[in-house]
Tab-separated table of C-alpha atoms in Angstrom:
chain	number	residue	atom	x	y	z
A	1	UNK	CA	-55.981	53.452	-151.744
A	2	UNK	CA	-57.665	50.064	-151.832
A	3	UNK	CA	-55.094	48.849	-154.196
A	4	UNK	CA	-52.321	49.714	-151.793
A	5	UNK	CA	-53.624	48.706	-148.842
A	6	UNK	CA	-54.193	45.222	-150.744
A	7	UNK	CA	-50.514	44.855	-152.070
A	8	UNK	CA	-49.488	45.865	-148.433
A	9	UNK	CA	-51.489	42.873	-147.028
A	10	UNK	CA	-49.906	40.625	-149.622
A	11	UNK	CA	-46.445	41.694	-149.365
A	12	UNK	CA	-46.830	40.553	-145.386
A	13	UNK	CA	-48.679	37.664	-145.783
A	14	UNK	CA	-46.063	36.574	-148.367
A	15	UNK	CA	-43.409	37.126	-146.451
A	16	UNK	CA	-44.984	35.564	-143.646
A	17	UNK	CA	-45.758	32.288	-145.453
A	18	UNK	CA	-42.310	32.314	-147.075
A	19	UNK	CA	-40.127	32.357	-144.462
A	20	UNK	CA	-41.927	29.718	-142.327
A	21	UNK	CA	-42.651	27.352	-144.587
A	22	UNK	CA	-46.355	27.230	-144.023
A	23	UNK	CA	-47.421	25.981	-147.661
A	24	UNK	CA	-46.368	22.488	-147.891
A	25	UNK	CA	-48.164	21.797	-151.264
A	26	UNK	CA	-45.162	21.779	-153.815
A	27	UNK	CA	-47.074	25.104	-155.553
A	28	UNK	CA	-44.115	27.921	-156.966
A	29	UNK	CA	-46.382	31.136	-157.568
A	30	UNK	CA	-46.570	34.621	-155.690
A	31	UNK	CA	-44.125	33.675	-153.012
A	32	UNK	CA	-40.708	35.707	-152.437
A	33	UNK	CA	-37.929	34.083	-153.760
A	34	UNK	CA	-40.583	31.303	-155.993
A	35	UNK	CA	-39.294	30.394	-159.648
A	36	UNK	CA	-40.922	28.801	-162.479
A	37	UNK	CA	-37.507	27.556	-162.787
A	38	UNK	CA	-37.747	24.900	-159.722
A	39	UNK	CA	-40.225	23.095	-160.765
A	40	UNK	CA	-38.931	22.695	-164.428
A	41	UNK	CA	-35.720	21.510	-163.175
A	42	UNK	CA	-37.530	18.470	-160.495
A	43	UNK	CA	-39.482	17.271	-163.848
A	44	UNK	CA	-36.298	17.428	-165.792
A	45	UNK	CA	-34.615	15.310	-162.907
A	46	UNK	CA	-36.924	12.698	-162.669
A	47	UNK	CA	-37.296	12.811	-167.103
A	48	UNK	CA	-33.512	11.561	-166.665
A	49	UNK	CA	-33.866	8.940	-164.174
A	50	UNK	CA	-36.366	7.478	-166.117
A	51	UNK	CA	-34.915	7.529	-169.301
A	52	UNK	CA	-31.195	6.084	-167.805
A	53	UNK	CA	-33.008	3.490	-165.569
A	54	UNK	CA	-35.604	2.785	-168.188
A	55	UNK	CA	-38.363	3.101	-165.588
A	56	UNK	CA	-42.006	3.823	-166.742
A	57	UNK	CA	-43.374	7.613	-166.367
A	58	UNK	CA	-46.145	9.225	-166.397
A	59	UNK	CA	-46.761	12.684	-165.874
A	60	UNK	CA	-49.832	14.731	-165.869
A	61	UNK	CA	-50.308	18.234	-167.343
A	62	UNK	CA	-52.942	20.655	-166.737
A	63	UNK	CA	-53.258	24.069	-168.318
A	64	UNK	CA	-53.887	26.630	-165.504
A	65	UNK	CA	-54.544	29.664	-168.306
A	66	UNK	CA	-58.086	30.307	-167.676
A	67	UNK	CA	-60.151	31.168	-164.478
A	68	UNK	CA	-62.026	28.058	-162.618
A	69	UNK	CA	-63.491	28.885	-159.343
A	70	UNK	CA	-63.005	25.179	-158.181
A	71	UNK	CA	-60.936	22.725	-157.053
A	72	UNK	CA	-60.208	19.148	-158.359
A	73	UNK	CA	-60.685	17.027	-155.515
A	74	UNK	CA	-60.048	12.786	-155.265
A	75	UNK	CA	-64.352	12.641	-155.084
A	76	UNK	CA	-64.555	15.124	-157.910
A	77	UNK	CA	-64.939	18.929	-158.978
A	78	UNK	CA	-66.093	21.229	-155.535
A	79	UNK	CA	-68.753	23.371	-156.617
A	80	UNK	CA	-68.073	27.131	-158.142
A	81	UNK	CA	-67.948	29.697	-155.711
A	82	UNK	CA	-68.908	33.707	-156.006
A	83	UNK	CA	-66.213	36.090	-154.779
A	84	UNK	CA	-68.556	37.495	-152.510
A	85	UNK	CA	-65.560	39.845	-151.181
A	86	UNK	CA	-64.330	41.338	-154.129
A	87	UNK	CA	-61.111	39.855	-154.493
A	88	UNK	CA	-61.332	38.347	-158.370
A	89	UNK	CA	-59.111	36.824	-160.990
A	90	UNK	CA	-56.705	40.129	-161.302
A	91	UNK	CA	-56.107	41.280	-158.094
A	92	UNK	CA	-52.884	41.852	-156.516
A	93	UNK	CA	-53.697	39.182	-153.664
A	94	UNK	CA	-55.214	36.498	-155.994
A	95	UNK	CA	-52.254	34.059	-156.813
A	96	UNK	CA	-51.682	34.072	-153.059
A	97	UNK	CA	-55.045	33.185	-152.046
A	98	UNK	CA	-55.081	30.712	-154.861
A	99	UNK	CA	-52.029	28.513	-153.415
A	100	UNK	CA	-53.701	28.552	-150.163
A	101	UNK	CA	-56.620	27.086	-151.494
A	102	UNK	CA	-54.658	24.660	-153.186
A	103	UNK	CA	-52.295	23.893	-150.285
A	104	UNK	CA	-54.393	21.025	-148.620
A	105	UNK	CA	-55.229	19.420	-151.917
A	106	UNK	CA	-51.301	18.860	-153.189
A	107	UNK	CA	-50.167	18.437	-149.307
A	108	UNK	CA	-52.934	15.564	-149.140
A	109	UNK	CA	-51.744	13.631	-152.636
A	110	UNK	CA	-48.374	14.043	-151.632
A	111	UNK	CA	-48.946	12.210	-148.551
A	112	UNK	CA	-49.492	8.918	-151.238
A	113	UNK	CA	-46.760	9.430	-153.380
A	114	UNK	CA	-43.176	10.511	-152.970
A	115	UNK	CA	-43.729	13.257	-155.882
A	116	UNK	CA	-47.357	14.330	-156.300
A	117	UNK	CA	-47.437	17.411	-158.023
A	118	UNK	CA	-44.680	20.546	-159.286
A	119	UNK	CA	-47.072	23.535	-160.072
A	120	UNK	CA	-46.890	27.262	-160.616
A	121	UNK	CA	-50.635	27.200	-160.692
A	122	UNK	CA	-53.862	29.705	-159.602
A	123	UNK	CA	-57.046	28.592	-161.731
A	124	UNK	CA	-57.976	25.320	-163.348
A	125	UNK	CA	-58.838	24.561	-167.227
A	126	UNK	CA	-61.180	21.769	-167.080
A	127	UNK	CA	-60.405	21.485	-171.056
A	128	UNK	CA	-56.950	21.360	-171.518
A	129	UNK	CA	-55.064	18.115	-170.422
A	130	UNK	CA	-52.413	16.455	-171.290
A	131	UNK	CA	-50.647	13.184	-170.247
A	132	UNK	CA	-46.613	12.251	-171.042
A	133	UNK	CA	-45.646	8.869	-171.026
A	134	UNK	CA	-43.080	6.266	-171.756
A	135	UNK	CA	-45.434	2.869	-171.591
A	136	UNK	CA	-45.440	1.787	-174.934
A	137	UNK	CA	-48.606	-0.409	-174.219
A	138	UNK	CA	-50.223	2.714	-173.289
A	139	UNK	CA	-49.582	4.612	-176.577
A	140	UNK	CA	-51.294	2.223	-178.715
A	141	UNK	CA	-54.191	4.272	-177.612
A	142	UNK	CA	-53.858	7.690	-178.250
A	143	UNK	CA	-55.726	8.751	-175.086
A	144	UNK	CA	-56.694	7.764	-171.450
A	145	UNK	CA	-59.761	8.048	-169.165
A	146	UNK	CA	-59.358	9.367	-165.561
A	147	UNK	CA	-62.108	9.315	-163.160
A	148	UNK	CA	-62.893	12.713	-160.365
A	149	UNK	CA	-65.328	11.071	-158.630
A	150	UNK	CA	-68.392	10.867	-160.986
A	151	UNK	CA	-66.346	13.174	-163.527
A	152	UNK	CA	-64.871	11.263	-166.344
A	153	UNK	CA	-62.410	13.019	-167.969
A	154	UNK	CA	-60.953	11.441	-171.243
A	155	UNK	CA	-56.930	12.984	-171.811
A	156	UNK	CA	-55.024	12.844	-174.945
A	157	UNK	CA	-51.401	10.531	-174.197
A	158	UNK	CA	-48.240	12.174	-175.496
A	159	UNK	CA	-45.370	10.103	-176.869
A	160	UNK	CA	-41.710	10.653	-175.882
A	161	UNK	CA	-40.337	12.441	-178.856
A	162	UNK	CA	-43.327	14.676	-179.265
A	163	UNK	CA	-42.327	17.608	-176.654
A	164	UNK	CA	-44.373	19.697	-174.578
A	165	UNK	CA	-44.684	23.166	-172.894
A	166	UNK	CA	-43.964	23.558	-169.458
A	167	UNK	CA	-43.974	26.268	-167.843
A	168	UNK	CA	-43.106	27.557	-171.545
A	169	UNK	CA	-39.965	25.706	-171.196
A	170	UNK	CA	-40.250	22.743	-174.117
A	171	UNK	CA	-39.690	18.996	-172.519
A	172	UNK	CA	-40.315	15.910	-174.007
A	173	UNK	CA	-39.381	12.212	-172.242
A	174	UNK	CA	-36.803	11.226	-174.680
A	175	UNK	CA	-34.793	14.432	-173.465
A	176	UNK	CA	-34.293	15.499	-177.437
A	177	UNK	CA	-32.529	18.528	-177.694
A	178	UNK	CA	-32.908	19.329	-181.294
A	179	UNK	CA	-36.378	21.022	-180.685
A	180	UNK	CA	-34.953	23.642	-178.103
A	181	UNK	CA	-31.949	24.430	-180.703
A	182	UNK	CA	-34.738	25.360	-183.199
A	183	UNK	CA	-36.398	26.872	-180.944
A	184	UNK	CA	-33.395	29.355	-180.240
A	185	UNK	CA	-33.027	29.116	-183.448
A	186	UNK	CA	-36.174	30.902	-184.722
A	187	UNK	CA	-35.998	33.564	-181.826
A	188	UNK	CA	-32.952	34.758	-183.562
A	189	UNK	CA	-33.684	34.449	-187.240
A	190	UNK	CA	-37.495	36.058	-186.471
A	191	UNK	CA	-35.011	38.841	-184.319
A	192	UNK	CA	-33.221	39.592	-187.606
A	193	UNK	CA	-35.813	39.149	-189.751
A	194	UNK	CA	-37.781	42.138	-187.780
A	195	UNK	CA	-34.484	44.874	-187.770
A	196	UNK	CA	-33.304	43.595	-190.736
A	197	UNK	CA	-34.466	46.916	-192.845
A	198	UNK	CA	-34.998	49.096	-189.706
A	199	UNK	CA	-32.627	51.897	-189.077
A	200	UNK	CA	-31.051	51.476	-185.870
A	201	UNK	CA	-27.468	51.978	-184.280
A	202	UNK	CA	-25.360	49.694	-182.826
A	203	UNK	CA	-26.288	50.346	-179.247
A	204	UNK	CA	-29.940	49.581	-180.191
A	205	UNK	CA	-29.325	46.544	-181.576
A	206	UNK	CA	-26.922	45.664	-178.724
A	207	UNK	CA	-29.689	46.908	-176.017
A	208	UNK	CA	-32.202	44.152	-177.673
A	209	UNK	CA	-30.174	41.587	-178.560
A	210	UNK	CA	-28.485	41.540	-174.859
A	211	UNK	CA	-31.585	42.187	-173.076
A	212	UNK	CA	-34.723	40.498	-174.730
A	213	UNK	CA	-33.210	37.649	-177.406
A	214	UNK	CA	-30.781	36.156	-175.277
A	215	UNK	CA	-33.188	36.261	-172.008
A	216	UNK	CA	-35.346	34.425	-174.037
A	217	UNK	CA	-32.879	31.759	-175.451
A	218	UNK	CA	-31.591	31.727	-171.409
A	219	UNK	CA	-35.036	30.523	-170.377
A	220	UNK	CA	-35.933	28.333	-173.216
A	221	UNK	CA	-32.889	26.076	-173.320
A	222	UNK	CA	-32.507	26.404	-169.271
A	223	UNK	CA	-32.753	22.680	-168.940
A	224	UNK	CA	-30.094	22.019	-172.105
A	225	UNK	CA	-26.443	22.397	-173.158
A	226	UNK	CA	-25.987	23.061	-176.619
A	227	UNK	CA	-22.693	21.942	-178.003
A	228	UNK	CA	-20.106	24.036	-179.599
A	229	UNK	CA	-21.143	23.554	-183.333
A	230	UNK	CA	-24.929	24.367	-181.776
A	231	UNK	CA	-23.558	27.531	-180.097
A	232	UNK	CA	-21.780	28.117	-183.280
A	233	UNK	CA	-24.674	28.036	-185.457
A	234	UNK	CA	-26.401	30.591	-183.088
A	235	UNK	CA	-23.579	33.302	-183.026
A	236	UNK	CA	-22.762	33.478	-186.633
A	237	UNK	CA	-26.809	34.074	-187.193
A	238	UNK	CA	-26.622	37.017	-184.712
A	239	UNK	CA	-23.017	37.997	-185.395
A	240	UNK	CA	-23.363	38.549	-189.877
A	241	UNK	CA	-26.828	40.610	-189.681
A	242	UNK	CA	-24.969	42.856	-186.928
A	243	UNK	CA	-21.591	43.679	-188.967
A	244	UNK	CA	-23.977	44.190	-192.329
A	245	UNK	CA	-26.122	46.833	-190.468
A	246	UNK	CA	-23.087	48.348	-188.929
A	247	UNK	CA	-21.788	48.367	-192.148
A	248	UNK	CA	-18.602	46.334	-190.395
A	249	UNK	CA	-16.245	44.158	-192.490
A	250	UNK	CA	-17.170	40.204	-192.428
A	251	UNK	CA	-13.711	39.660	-191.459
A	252	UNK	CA	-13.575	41.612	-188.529
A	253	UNK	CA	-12.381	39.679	-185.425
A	254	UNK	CA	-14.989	38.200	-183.418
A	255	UNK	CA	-13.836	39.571	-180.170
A	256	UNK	CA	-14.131	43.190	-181.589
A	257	UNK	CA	-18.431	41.825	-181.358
A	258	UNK	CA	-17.885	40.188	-178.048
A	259	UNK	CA	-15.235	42.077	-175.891
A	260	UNK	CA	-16.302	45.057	-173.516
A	261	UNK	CA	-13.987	47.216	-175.792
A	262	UNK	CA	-15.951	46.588	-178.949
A	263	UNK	CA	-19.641	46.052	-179.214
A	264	UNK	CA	-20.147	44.215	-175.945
A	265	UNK	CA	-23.051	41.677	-177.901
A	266	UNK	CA	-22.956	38.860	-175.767
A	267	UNK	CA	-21.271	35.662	-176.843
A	268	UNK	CA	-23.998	32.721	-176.295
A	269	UNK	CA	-21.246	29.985	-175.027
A	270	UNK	CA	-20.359	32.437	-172.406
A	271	UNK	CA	-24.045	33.345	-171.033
A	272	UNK	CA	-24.761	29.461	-171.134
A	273	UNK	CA	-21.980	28.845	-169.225
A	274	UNK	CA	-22.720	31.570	-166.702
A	275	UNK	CA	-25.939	30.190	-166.506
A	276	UNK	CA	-25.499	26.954	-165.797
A	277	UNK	CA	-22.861	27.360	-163.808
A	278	UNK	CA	-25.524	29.792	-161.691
A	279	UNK	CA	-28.002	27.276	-161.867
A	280	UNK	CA	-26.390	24.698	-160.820
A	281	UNK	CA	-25.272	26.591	-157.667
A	282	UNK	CA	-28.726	27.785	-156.677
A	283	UNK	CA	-29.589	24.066	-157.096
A	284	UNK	CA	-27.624	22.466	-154.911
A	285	UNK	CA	-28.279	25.347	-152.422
A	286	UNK	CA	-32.067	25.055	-152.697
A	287	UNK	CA	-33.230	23.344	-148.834
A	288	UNK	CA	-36.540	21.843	-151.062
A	289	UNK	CA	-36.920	18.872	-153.615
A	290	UNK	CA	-35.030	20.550	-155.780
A	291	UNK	CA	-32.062	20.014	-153.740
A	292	UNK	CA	-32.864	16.679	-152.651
A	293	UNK	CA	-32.930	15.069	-155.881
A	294	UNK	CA	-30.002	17.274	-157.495
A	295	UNK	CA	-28.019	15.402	-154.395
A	296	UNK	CA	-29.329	12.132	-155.420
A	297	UNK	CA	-28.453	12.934	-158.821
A	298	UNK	CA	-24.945	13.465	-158.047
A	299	UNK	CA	-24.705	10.053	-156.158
A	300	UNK	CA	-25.510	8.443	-158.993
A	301	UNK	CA	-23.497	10.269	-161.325
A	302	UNK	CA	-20.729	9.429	-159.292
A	303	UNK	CA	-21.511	5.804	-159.178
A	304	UNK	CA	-21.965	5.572	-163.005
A	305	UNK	CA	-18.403	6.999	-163.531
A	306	UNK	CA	-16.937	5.101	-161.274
A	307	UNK	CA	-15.105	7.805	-159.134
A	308	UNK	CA	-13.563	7.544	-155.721
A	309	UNK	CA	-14.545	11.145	-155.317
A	310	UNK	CA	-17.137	13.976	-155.122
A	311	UNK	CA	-17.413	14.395	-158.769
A	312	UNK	CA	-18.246	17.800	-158.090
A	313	UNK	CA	-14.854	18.511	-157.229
A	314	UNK	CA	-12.908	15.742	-159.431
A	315	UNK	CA	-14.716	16.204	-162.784
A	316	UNK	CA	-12.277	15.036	-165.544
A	317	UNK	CA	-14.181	14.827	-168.271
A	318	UNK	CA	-14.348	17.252	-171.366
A	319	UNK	CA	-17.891	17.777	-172.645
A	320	UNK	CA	-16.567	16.613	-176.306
A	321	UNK	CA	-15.369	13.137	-174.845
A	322	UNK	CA	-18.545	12.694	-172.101
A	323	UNK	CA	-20.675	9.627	-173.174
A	324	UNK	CA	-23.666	10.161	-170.669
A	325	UNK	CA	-26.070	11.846	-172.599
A	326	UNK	CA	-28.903	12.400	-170.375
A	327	UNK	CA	-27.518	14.431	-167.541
A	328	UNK	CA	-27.391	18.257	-167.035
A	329	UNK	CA	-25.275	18.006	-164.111
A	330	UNK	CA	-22.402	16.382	-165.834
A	331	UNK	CA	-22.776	18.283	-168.946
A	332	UNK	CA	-22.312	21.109	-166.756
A	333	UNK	CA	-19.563	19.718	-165.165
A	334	UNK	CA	-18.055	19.092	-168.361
A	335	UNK	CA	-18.402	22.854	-169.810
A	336	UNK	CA	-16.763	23.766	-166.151
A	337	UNK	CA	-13.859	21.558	-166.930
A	338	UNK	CA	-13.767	22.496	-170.483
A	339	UNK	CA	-12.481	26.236	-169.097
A	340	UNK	CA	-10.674	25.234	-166.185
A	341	UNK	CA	-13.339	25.981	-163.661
A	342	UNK	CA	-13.314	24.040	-160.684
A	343	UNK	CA	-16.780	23.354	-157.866
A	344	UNK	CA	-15.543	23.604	-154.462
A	345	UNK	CA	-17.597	20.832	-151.813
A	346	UNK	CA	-17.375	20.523	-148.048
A	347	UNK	CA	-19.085	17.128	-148.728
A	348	UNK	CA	-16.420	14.508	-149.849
A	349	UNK	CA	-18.429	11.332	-150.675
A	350	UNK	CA	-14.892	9.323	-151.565
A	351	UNK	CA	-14.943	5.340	-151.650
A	352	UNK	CA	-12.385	4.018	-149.398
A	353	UNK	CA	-10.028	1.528	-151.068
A	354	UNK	CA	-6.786	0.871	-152.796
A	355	UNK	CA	-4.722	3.560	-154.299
A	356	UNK	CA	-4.983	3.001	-157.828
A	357	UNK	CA	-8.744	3.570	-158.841
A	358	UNK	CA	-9.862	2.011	-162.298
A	359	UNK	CA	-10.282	6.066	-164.111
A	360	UNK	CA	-7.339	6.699	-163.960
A	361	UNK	CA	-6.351	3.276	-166.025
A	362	UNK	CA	-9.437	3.067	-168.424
A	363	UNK	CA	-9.860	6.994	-170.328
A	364	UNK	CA	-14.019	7.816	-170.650
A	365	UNK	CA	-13.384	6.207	-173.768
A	366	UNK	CA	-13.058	2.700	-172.897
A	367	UNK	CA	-15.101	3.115	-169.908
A	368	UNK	CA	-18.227	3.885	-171.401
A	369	UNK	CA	-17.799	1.377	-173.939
A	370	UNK	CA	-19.951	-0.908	-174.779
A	371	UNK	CA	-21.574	-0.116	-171.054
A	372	UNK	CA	-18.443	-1.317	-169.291
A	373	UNK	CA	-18.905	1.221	-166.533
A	374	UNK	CA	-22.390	-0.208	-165.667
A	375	UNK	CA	-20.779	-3.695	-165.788
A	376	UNK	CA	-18.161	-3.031	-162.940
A	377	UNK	CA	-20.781	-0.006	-161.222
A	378	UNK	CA	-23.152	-2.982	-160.403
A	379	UNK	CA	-20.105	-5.209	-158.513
A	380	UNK	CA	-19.294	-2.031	-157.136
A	381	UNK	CA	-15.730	-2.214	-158.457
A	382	UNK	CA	-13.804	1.051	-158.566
A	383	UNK	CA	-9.991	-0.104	-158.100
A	384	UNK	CA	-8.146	-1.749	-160.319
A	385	UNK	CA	-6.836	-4.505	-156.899
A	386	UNK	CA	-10.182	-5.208	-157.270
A	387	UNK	CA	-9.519	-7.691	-160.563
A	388	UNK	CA	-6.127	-8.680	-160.140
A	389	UNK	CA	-4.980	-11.924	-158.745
A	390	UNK	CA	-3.834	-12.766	-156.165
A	391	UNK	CA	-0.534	-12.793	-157.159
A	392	UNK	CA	-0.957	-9.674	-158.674
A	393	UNK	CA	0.557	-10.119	-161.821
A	394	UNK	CA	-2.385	-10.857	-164.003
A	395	UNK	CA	-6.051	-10.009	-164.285
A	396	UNK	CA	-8.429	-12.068	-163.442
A	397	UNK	CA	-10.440	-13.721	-166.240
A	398	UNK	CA	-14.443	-12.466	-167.596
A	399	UNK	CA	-15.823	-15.673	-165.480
A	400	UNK	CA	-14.169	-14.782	-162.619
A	401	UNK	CA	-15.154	-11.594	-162.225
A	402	UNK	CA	-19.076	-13.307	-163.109
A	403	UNK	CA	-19.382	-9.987	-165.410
């Protein structure tokens, strides 16, 4: 009864907090409709500004795995408190009450900074932190000292191409996607390596592989695109241990392992582009951060290709021939455009000016090289009138243009 009267309580209060936008903190756990997922894809956002921009980073993890009845304040460490009420570590109502207590803390920072803290947090670990960076200076030493207050706490500095768990979604500054391949990688070789002499039927294996492996490749390469030899790589591992333990032939049609009218295994270039093509909906849809930035990110993107329009609605790039490599949006763009799928906007963002815009004379190829797009981005030139003469014959020369 007490448990149910509890999860009632919660359920309200959720809702309540939820849908008015009382928690202003920038925490992700125990509300309706909260996703580990939003925060993950704000750090990856700003990981990609900094590396394109070159700016310096710095971002602070803390391992929230273990029960701390206090609070890390700007003067220090609050002092532990009993639950004198009987509402401990597993209740039903404890990761709410948690992000209330937190609330003031992460609304305060983030009155200092524009982006103070992206959690999915309910208990502190005192003994497990960990700092990213990108300031070389920094790295020589392979740690840091932060002061709470009178608590000194000395954190170990991670470099950009060693890669970190967040949220247990793998990110590291230099936006590597090699580990997260391996990664997928592993889950299904360890899959195979598990049924390999177990008898099962085809519907078993299809019920696992479907529902467990590729939820877990879904979530761990959320914040990558793999590219076709990648996805390659990852089909033929699933697709030769199935036909053996069916006892298929290896040459077999693939569809007959994909389609609906075969085996129905799913087919990991079509779940990634599902996904991504879901996420990046619910990301421009989201009324938080999240959404801010993901517009901000498509300004830019639009400035650093140099189109007149919305480029979510005049993509023309394939993913094969796109030279930005440190952008989810346009990789996603590009997969889109790779099967003739289209975004629709009601936002149209185009850049007034002469008819003939410079991409549809220069192909990504010569665009992108040797930086030329950043070249004519920062004169803000987008139409080819803008370096002819004035007689309009001839171009006009590299000095006059002050390239």
């Amino acid at each position: 009864m007490r448990k149910a009267v509890v999860k009632i309580i919660t359920q309200k209060f959720s809702q309540i907090i939820a849908n008015n936008n009382i928690l202003k903190g920038g925490n992700y756990v125990a509300l309706p409709g909260s996703s580990t997922k939003v925060p993950i894809r704000i750090i990856n956002l700003i990981m990609e500004d900094a590396k394109v921009k070159k700016k310096p980073l710095w971002i602070l993890f803390q391992d929230f795995s273990k029960a701390r009845k206090a609070v890390i304040t700007t003067t220090g460490i609050t002092q532990f408190y009993k639950a004198l009420i009987g509402i401990d570590q597993g209740e039903v109502i404890s990761p709410l009450l948690w992000i209330i207590y937190y609330d003031p803390l992460s609304d305060l920072d983030k009155e200092n900074v524009m982006i103070s803290s992206q959690a999915y947090m309910d208990d502190i670990n005192l003994n497990k932190f960990a700092i990213m960076t990108n300031d070389t200076n920094a790295l020589k030493d392979k740690s840091i000292k932060l002061n709470f207050g009178s608590y000194v706490q000395e954190i170990q500095l991670i470099c950009p191409t060693e890669s970190v768990r967040i949220l247990d979604a793998w990110m590291n500054l230099n936006l590597s996607k090699i580990y997260i391949f391996n990664q997928c990688k592993n889950i299904i070789t360890g899959y195979n390596k598990i049924i390999r002499n177990k008898q099962l039927t085809n519907k078993m294996m299809r019920y696992m592989y479907n529902a467990v492996i590729i939820s877990s490749i879904k979530y761990k390469s959320q914040h990558t695109i793999s590219n076709d030899k990648q996805v390659a790589v990852l089909n033929i591992l699933t697709r030769t241990l199935f036909k053996k333990k069916t006892n298929l032939v290896m040459t077999i049609p693939n569809c007959m392992i994909y389609s609906s009218l075969g085996y129905a295994i799913k087919d990991i270039l079509t779940i990634q582009l599902q996904y991504q093509i879901i996420r990046l909906h619910n990301q421009l849809q989201n009324k938080g951060l999240l959404g801010t930035l993901s517009q901000l990110s498509i300004i830019c993107l639009q400035q650093e290709t140099l189109s007149v329009n919305n480029v979510l609605t005049g993509w023309l790039i394939h993913l094969k021939d796109l030279k930005i490599k440190f952008n989810l949006i346009a990789s996603t763009l590009a997969i889109m455009y790779d099967n003739n799928l289209i975004c629709q906007s009601n936002i149209k963002r185009k850049i007034i000016g002469d008819q003939l815009p410079i991409t549809q004379v220069l192909n990504s190829d010569l665009l992108f090289k040797d930086r030329l797009n950043y070249h004519l981005q920062r004169y803000n030139i987008y139409f080819l009138s803008q370096i002819m003469a004035a007689d309009g014959i001839r171009l006009l020369i590299y000095s006059d243009l002050r390239i």
